[in-house]
PDB file of C-alpha atoms in Angstrom:
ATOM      1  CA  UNK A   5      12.387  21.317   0.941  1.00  0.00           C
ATOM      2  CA  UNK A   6      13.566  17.396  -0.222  1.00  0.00           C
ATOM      3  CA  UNK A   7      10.214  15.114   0.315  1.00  0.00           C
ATOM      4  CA  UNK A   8      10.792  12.192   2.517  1.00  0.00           C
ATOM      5  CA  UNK A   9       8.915   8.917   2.309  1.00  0.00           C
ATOM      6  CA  UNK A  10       8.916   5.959   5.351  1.00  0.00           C
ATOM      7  CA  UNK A  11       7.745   2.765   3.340  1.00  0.00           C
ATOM      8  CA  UNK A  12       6.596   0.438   5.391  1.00  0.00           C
ATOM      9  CA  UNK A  13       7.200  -2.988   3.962  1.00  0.00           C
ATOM     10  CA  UNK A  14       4.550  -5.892   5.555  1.00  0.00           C
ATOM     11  CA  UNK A  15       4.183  -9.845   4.490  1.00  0.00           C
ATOM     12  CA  UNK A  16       0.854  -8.633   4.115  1.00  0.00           C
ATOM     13  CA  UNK A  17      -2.737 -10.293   5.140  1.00  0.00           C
ATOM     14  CA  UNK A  18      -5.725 -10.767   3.267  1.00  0.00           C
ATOM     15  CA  UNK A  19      -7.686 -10.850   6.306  1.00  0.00           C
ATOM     16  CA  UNK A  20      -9.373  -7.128   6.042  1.00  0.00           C
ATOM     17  CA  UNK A  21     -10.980  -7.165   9.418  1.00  0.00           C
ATOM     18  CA  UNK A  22      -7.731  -7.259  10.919  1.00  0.00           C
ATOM     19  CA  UNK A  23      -5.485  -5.467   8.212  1.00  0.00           C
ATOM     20  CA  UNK A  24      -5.777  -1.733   9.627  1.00  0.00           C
ATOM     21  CA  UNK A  25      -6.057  -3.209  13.078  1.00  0.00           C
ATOM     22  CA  UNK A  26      -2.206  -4.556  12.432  1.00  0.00           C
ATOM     23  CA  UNK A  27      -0.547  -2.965   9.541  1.00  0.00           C
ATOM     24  CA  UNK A  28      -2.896   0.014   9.769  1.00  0.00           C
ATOM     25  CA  UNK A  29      -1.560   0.378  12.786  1.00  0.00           C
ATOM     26  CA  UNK A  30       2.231   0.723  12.460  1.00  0.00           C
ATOM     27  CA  UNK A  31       1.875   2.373   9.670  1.00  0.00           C
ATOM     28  CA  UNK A  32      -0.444   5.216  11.609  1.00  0.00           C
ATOM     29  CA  UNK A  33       2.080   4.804  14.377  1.00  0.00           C
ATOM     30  CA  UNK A  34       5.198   5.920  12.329  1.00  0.00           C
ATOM     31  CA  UNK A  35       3.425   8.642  10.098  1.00  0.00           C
ATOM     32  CA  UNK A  36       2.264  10.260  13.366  1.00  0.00           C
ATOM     33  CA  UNK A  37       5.645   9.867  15.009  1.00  0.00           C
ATOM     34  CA  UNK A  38       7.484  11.531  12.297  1.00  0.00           C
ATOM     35  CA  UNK A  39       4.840  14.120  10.452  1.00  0.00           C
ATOM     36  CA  UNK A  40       7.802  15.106   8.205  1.00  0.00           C
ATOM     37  CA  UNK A  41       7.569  11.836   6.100  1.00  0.00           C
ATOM     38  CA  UNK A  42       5.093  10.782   3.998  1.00  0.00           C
ATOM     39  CA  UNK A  43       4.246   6.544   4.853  1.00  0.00           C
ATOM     40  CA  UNK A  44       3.795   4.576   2.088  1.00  0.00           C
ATOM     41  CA  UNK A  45       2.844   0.665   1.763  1.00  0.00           C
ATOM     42  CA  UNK A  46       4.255  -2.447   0.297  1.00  0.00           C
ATOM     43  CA  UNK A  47       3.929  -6.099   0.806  1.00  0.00           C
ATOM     44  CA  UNK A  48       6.584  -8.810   0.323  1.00  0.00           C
ATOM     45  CA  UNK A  49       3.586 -11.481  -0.165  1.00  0.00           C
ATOM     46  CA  UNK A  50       2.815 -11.873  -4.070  1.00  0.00           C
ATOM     47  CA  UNK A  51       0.147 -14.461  -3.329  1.00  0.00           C
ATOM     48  CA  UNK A  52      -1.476 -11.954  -1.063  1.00  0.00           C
ATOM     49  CA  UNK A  53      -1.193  -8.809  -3.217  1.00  0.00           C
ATOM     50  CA  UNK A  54      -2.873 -10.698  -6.258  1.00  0.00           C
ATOM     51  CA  UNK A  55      -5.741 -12.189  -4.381  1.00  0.00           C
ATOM     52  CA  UNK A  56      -6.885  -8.745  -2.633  1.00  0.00           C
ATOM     53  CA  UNK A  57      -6.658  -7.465  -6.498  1.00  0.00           C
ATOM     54  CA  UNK A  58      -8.422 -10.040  -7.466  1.00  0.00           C
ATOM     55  CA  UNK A  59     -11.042 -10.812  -4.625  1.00  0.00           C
ATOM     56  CA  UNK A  60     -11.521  -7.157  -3.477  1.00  0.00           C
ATOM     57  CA  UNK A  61     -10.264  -5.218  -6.392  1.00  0.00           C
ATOM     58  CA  UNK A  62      -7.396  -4.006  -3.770  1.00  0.00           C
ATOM     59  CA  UNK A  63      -4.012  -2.518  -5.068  1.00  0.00           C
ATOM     60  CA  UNK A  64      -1.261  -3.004  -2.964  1.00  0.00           C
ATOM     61  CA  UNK A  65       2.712  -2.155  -4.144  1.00  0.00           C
ATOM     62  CA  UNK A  66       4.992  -4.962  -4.272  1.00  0.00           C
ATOM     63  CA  UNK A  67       8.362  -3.109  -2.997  1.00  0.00           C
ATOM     64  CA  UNK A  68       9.869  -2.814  -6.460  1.00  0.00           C
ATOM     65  CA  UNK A  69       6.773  -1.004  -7.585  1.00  0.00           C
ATOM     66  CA  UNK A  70       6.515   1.366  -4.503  1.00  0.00           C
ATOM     67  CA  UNK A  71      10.412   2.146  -4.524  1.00  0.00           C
ATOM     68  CA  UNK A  72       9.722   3.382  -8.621  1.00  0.00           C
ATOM     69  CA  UNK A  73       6.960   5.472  -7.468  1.00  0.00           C
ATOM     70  CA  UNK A  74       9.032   7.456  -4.769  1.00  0.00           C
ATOM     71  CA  UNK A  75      11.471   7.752  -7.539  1.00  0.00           C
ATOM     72  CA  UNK A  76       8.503   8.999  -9.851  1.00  0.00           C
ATOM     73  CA  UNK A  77       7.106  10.993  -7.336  1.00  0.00           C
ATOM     74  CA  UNK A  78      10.497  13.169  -6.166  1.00  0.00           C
ATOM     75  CA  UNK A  79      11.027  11.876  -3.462  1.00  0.00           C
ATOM     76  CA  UNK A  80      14.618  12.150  -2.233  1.00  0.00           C
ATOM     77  CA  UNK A  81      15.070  10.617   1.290  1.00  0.00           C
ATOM     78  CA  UNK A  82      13.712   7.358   2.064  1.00  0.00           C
ATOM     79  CA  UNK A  83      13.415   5.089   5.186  1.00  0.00           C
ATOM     80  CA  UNK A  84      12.642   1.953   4.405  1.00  0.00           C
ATOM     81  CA  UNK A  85      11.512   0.056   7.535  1.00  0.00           C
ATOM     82  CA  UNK A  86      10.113  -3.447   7.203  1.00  0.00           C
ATOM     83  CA  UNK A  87       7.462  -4.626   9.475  1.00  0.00           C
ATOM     84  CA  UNK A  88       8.592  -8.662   9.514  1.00  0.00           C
ATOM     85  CA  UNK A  89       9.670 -10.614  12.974  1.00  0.00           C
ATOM     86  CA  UNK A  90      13.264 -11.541  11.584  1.00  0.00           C
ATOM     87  CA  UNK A  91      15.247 -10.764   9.168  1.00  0.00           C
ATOM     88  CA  UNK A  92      14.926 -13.673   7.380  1.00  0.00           C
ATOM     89  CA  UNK A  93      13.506 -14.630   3.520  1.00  0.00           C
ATOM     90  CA  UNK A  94      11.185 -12.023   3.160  1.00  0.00           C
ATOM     91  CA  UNK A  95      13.587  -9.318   4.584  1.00  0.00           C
ATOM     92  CA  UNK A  96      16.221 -10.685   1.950  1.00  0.00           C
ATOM     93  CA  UNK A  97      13.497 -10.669  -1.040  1.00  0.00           C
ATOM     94  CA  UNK A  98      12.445  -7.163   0.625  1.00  0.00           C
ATOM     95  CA  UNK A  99      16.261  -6.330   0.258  1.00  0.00           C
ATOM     96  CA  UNK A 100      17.021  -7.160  -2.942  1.00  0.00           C
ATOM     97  CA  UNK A 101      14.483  -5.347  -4.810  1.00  0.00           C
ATOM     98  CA  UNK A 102      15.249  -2.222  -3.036  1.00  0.00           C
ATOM     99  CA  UNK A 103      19.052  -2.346  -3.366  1.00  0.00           C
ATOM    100  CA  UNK A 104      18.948  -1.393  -7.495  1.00  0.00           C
ATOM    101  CA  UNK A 105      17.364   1.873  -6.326  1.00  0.00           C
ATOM    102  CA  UNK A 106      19.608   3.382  -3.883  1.00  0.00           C
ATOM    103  CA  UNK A 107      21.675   5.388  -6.379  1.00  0.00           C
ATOM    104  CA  UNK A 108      18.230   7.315  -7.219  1.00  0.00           C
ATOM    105  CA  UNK A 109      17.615   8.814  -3.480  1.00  0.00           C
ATOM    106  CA  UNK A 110      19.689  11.836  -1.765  1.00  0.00           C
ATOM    107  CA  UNK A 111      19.128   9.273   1.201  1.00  0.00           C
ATOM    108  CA  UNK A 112      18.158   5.753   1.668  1.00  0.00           C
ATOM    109  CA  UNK A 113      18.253   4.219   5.211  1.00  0.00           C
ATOM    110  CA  UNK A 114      17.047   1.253   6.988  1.00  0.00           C
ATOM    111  CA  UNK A 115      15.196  -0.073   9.790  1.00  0.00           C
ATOM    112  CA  UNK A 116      15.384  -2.947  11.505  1.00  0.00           C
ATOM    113  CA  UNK A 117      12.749  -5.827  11.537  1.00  0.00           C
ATOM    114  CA  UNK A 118      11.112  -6.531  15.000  1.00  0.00           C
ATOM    115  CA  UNK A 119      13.712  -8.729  16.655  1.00  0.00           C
ATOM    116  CA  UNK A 120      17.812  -7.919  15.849  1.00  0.00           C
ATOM    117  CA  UNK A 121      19.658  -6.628  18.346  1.00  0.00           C
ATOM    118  CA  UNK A 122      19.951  -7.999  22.154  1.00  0.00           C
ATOM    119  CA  UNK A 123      17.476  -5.605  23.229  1.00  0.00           C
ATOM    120  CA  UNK A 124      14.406  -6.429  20.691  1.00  0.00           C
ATOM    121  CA  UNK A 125      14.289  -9.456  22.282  1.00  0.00           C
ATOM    122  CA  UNK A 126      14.419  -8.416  25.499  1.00  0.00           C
ATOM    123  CA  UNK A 127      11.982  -6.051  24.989  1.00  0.00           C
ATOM    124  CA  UNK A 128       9.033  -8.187  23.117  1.00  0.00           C
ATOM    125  CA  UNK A 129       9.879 -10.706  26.252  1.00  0.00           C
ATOM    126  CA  UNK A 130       8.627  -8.006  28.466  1.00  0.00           C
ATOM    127  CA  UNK A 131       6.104  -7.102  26.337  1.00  0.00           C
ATOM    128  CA  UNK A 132       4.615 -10.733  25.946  1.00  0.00           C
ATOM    129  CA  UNK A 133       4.591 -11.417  29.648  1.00  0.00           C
ATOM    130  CA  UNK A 134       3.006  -8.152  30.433  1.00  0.00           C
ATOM    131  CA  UNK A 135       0.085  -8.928  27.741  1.00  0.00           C
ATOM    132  CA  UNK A 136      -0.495 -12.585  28.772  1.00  0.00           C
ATOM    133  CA  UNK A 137       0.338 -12.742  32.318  1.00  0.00           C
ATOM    134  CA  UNK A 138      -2.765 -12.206  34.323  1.00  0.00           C
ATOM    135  CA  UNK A 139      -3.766 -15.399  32.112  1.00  0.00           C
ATOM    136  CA  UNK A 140      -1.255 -17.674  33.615  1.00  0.00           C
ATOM    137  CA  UNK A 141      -1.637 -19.221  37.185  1.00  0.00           C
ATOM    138  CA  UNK A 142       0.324 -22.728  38.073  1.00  0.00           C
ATOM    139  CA  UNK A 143      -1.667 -24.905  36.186  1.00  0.00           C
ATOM    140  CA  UNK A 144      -1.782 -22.664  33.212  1.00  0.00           C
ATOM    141  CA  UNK A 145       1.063 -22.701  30.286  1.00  0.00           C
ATOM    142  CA  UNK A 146       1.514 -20.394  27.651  1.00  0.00           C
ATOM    143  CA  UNK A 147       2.341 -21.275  23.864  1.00  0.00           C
ATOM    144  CA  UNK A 148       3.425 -18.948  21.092  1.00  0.00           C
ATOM    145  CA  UNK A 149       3.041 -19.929  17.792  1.00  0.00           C
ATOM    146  CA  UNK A 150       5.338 -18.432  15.298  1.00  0.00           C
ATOM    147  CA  UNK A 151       5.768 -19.299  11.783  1.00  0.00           C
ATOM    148  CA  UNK A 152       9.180 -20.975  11.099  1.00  0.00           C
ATOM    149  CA  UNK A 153      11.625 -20.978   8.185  1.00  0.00           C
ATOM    150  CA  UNK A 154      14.556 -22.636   6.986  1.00  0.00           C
ATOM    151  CA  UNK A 155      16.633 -19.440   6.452  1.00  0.00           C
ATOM    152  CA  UNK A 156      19.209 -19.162   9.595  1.00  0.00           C
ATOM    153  CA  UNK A 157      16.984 -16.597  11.148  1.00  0.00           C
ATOM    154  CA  UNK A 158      14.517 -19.108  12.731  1.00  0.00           C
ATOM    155  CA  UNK A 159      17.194 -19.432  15.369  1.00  0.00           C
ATOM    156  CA  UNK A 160      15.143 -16.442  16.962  1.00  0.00           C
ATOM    157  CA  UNK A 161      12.039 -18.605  17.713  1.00  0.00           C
ATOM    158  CA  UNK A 162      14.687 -20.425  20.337  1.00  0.00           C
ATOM    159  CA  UNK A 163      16.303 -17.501  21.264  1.00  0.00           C
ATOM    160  CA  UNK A 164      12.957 -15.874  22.490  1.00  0.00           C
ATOM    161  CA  UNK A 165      12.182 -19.467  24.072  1.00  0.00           C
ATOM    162  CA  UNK A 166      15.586 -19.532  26.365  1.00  0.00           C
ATOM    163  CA  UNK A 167      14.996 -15.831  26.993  1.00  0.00           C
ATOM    164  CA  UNK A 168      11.468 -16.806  28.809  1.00  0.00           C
ATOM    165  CA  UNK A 169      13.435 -19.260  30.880  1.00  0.00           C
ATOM    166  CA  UNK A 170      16.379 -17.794  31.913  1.00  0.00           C
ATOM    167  CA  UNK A 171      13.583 -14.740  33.040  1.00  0.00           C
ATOM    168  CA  UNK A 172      12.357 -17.075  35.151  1.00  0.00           C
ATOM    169  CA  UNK A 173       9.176 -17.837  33.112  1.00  0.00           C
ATOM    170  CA  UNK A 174       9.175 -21.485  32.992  1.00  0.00           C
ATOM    171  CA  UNK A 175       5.532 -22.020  31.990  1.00  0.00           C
ATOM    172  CA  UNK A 176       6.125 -19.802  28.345  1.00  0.00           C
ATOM    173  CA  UNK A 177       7.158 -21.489  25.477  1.00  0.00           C
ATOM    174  CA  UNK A 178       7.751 -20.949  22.065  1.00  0.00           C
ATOM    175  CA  UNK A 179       6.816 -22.914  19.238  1.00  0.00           C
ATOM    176  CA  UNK A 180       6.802 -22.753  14.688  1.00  0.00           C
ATOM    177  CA  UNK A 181       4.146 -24.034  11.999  1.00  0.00           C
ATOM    178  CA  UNK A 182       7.204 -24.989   9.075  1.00  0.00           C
ATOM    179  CA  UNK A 183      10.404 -25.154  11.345  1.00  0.00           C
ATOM    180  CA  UNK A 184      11.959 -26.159  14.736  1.00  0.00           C
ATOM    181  CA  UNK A 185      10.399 -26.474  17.544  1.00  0.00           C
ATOM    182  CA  UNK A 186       7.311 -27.653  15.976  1.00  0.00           C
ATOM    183  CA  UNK A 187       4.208 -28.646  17.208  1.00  0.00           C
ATOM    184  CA  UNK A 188       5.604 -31.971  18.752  1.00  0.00           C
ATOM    185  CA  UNK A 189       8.403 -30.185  20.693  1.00  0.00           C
ATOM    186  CA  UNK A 190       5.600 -27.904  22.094  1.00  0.00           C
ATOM    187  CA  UNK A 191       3.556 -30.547  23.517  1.00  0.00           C
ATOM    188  CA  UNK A 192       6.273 -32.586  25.228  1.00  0.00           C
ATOM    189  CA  UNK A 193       7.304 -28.941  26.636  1.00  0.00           C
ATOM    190  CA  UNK A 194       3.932 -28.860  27.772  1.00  0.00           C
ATOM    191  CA  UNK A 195       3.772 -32.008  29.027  1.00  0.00           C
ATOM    192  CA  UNK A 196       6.339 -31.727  31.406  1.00  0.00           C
ATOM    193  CA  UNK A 197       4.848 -29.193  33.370  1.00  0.00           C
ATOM    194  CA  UNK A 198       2.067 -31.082  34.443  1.00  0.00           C
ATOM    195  CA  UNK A 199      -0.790 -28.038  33.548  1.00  0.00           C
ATOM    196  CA  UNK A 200      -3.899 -28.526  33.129  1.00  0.00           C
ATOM    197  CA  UNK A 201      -4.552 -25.321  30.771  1.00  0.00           C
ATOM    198  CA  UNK A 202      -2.716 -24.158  27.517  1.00  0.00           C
ATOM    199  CA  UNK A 203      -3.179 -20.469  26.275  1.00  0.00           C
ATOM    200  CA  UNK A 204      -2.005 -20.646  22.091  1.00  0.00           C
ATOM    201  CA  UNK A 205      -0.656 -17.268  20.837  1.00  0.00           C
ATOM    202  CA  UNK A 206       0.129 -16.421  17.665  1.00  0.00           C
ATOM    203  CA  UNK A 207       3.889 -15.115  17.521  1.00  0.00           C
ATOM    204  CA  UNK A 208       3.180 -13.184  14.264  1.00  0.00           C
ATOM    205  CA  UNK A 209       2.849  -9.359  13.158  1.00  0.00           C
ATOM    206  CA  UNK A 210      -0.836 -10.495  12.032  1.00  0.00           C
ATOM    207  CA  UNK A 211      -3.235 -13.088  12.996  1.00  0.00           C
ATOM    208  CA  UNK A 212      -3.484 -14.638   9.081  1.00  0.00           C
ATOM    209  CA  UNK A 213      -4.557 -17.716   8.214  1.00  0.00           C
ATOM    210  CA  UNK A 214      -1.732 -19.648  10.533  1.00  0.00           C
ATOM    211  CA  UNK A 215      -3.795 -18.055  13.442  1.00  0.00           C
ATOM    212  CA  UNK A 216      -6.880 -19.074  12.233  1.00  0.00           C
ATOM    213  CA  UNK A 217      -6.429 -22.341  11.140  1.00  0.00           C
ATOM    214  CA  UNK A 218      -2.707 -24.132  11.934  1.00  0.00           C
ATOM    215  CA  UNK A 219      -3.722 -22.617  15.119  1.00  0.00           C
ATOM    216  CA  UNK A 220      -7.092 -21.921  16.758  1.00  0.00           C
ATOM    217  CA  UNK A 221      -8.792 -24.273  14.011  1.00  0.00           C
ATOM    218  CA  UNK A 222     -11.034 -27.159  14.638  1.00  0.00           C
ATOM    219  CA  UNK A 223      -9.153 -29.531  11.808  1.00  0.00           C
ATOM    220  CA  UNK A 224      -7.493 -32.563  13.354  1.00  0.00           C
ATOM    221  CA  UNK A 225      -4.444 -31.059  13.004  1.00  0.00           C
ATOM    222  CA  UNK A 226      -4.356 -27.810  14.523  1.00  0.00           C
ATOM    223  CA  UNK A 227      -2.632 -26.861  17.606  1.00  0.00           C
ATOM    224  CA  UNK A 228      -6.077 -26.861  19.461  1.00  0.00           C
ATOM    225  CA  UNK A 229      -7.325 -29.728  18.688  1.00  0.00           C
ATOM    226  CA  UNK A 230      -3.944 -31.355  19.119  1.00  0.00           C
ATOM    227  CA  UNK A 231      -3.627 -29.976  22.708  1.00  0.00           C
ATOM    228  CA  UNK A 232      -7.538 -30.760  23.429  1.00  0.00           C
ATOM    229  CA  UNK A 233      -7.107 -34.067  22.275  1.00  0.00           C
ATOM    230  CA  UNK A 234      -3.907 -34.600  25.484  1.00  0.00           C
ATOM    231  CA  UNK A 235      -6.554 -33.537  27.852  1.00  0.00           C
ATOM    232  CA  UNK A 236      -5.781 -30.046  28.167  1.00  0.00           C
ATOM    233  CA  UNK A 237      -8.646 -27.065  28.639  1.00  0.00           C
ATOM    234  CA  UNK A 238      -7.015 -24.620  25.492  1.00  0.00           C
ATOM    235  CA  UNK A 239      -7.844 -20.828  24.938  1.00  0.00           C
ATOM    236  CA  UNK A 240      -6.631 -19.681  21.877  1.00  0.00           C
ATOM    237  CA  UNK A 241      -5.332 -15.495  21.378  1.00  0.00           C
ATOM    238  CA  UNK A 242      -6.353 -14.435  17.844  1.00  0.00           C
ATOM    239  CA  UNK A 243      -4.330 -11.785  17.758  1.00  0.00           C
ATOM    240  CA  UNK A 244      -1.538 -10.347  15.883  1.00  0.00           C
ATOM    241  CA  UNK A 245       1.727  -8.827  17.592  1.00  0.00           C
ATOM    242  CA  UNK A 246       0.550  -5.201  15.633  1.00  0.00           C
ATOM    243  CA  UNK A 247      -2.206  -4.784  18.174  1.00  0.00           C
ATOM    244  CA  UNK A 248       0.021  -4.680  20.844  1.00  0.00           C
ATOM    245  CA  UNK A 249       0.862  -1.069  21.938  1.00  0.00           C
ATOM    246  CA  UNK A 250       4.195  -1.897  22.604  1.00  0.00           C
ATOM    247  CA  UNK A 251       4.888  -3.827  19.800  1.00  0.00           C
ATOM    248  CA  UNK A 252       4.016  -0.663  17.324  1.00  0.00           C
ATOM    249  CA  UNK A 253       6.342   1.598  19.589  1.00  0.00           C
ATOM    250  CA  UNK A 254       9.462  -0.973  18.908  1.00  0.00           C
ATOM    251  CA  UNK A 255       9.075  -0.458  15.113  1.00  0.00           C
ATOM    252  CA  UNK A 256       8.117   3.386  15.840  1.00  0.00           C
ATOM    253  CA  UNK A 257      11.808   2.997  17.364  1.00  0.00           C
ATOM    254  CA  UNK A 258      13.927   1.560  14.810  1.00  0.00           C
ATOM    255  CA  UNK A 259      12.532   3.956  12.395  1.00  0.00           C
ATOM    256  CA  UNK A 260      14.307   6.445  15.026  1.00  0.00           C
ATOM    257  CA  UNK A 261      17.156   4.437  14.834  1.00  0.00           C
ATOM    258  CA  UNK A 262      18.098   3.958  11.231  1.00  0.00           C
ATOM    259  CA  UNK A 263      17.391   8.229  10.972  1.00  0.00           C
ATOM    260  CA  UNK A 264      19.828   8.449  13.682  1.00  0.00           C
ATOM    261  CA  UNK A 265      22.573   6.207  12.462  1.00  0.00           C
TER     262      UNK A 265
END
């Protein structure tokens, strides 16, 4: 019988209390959702895979090293399903150290990040809402933070946004730490709904450092403060999309996808 791998490929976190509660997670998600395949991890994150070496004597695979040890190993089918928001730099770095090894599997497919087609964003819409809804009343609005890129992809972070709206959800809005719409386009959003509450999300697979600090920090500069400093009473979400039941059966779903195309 040809062994079969899944790799799950992650950004990665070097926040352990919330690492297996995230990437743990999906990865325990897929491996129980398809028995036949052994799951296997990788991060994209360099900076993160030599500070958990060096901090907490942690070894985690950069992709290029976990694709040579499926090769090393036997394996001879391999999914390959990232666990990023986008497709977007760190799907393309992801990409392009996995490419030189396709000629070295029976098989090699691949899964698609969280949001791609139509219905990935209709369905983390849903998802949110359901989550965060019973948190919202009229003078309550709610703010995702995502991260933001300059690779083409960040034109999801709108997308989402105009998908709340058009739903009908007037008070959800969608905001980035490094890209458009930043902080400043959240708080005029804000401001024109005349609330008296914000509740701060994290839009990312994990609650990281962003979260923690561009986020819910007390620094001048973070989204709380920024928002507590307008006047507004602000609850902040540490949480990471991974926790999210729904959000591990999306990724359970494109592995199903990508073994089905």
């Amino acid at each position: 019988m040809k062994k079969k791998a899944i790799l799950a490929v992650s950004f990665g976190t070097s926040y352990t209390e919330t690492r297996e509660l995230t990437i743990g997670a999906i990865e325990k998600a897929i491996g129980e959702a398809f028995p036949e395949y052994e799951v296997f991890r990788a991060f994209t994150s360099q900076m993160i895979i030599d500070k958990l070496r060096s901090r907490d004597g942690l070894v985690i695979d950069t992709v290029r090293e976990a694709m040579e040890k499926l090769v090393w190993k036997g394996f001879k089918e391999v999914v390959v399903q990232p666990t990023h928001v986008m497709p977007g730099e760190e799907y393309d770095d992801m990409m392009s150290q996995v490419r030189p090894f396709e000629q070295q599997f029976d098989l090699i497919r691949y899964g698609g990040p969280l949001l791609g087609a139509e219905q990935d964003y209709l369905r983390l819409r849903d998802i949110l809402i359901s989550s965060t809804q019973e948190k919202l009343d009229e003078h309550t609005a709610m703010v995702f933070m995502g991260h933001g890129t300059a690779h083409r992809a960040n034109i999801a972070y709108h997308k989402l946004g105009e998908m709340f709206h058009k739903a009908g959800h007037s008070r959800y809005f969608v905001g980035t730490v490094e890209a458009e719409p930043d902080i400043e386009a959240s708080l005029k959003a804000v401001e024109g709904m005349w609330v008296k509450k914000v509740v701060l999300q994290p839009l990312m697979v994990v609650a990281g450092n962003h979260a923690h600090a561009d986020m819910a920090g007390d620094d001048e500069s973070s989204w709380k403060t920024r928002l507590s400093e307008k006047g507004y009473q602000v609850e902040c979400i540490v949480k990471g999309l991974r926790e999210f039941t729904g959000i591990q059966e999306m990724f359970v779903d494109h592995v199903k996808d990508a073994l089905n195309s």
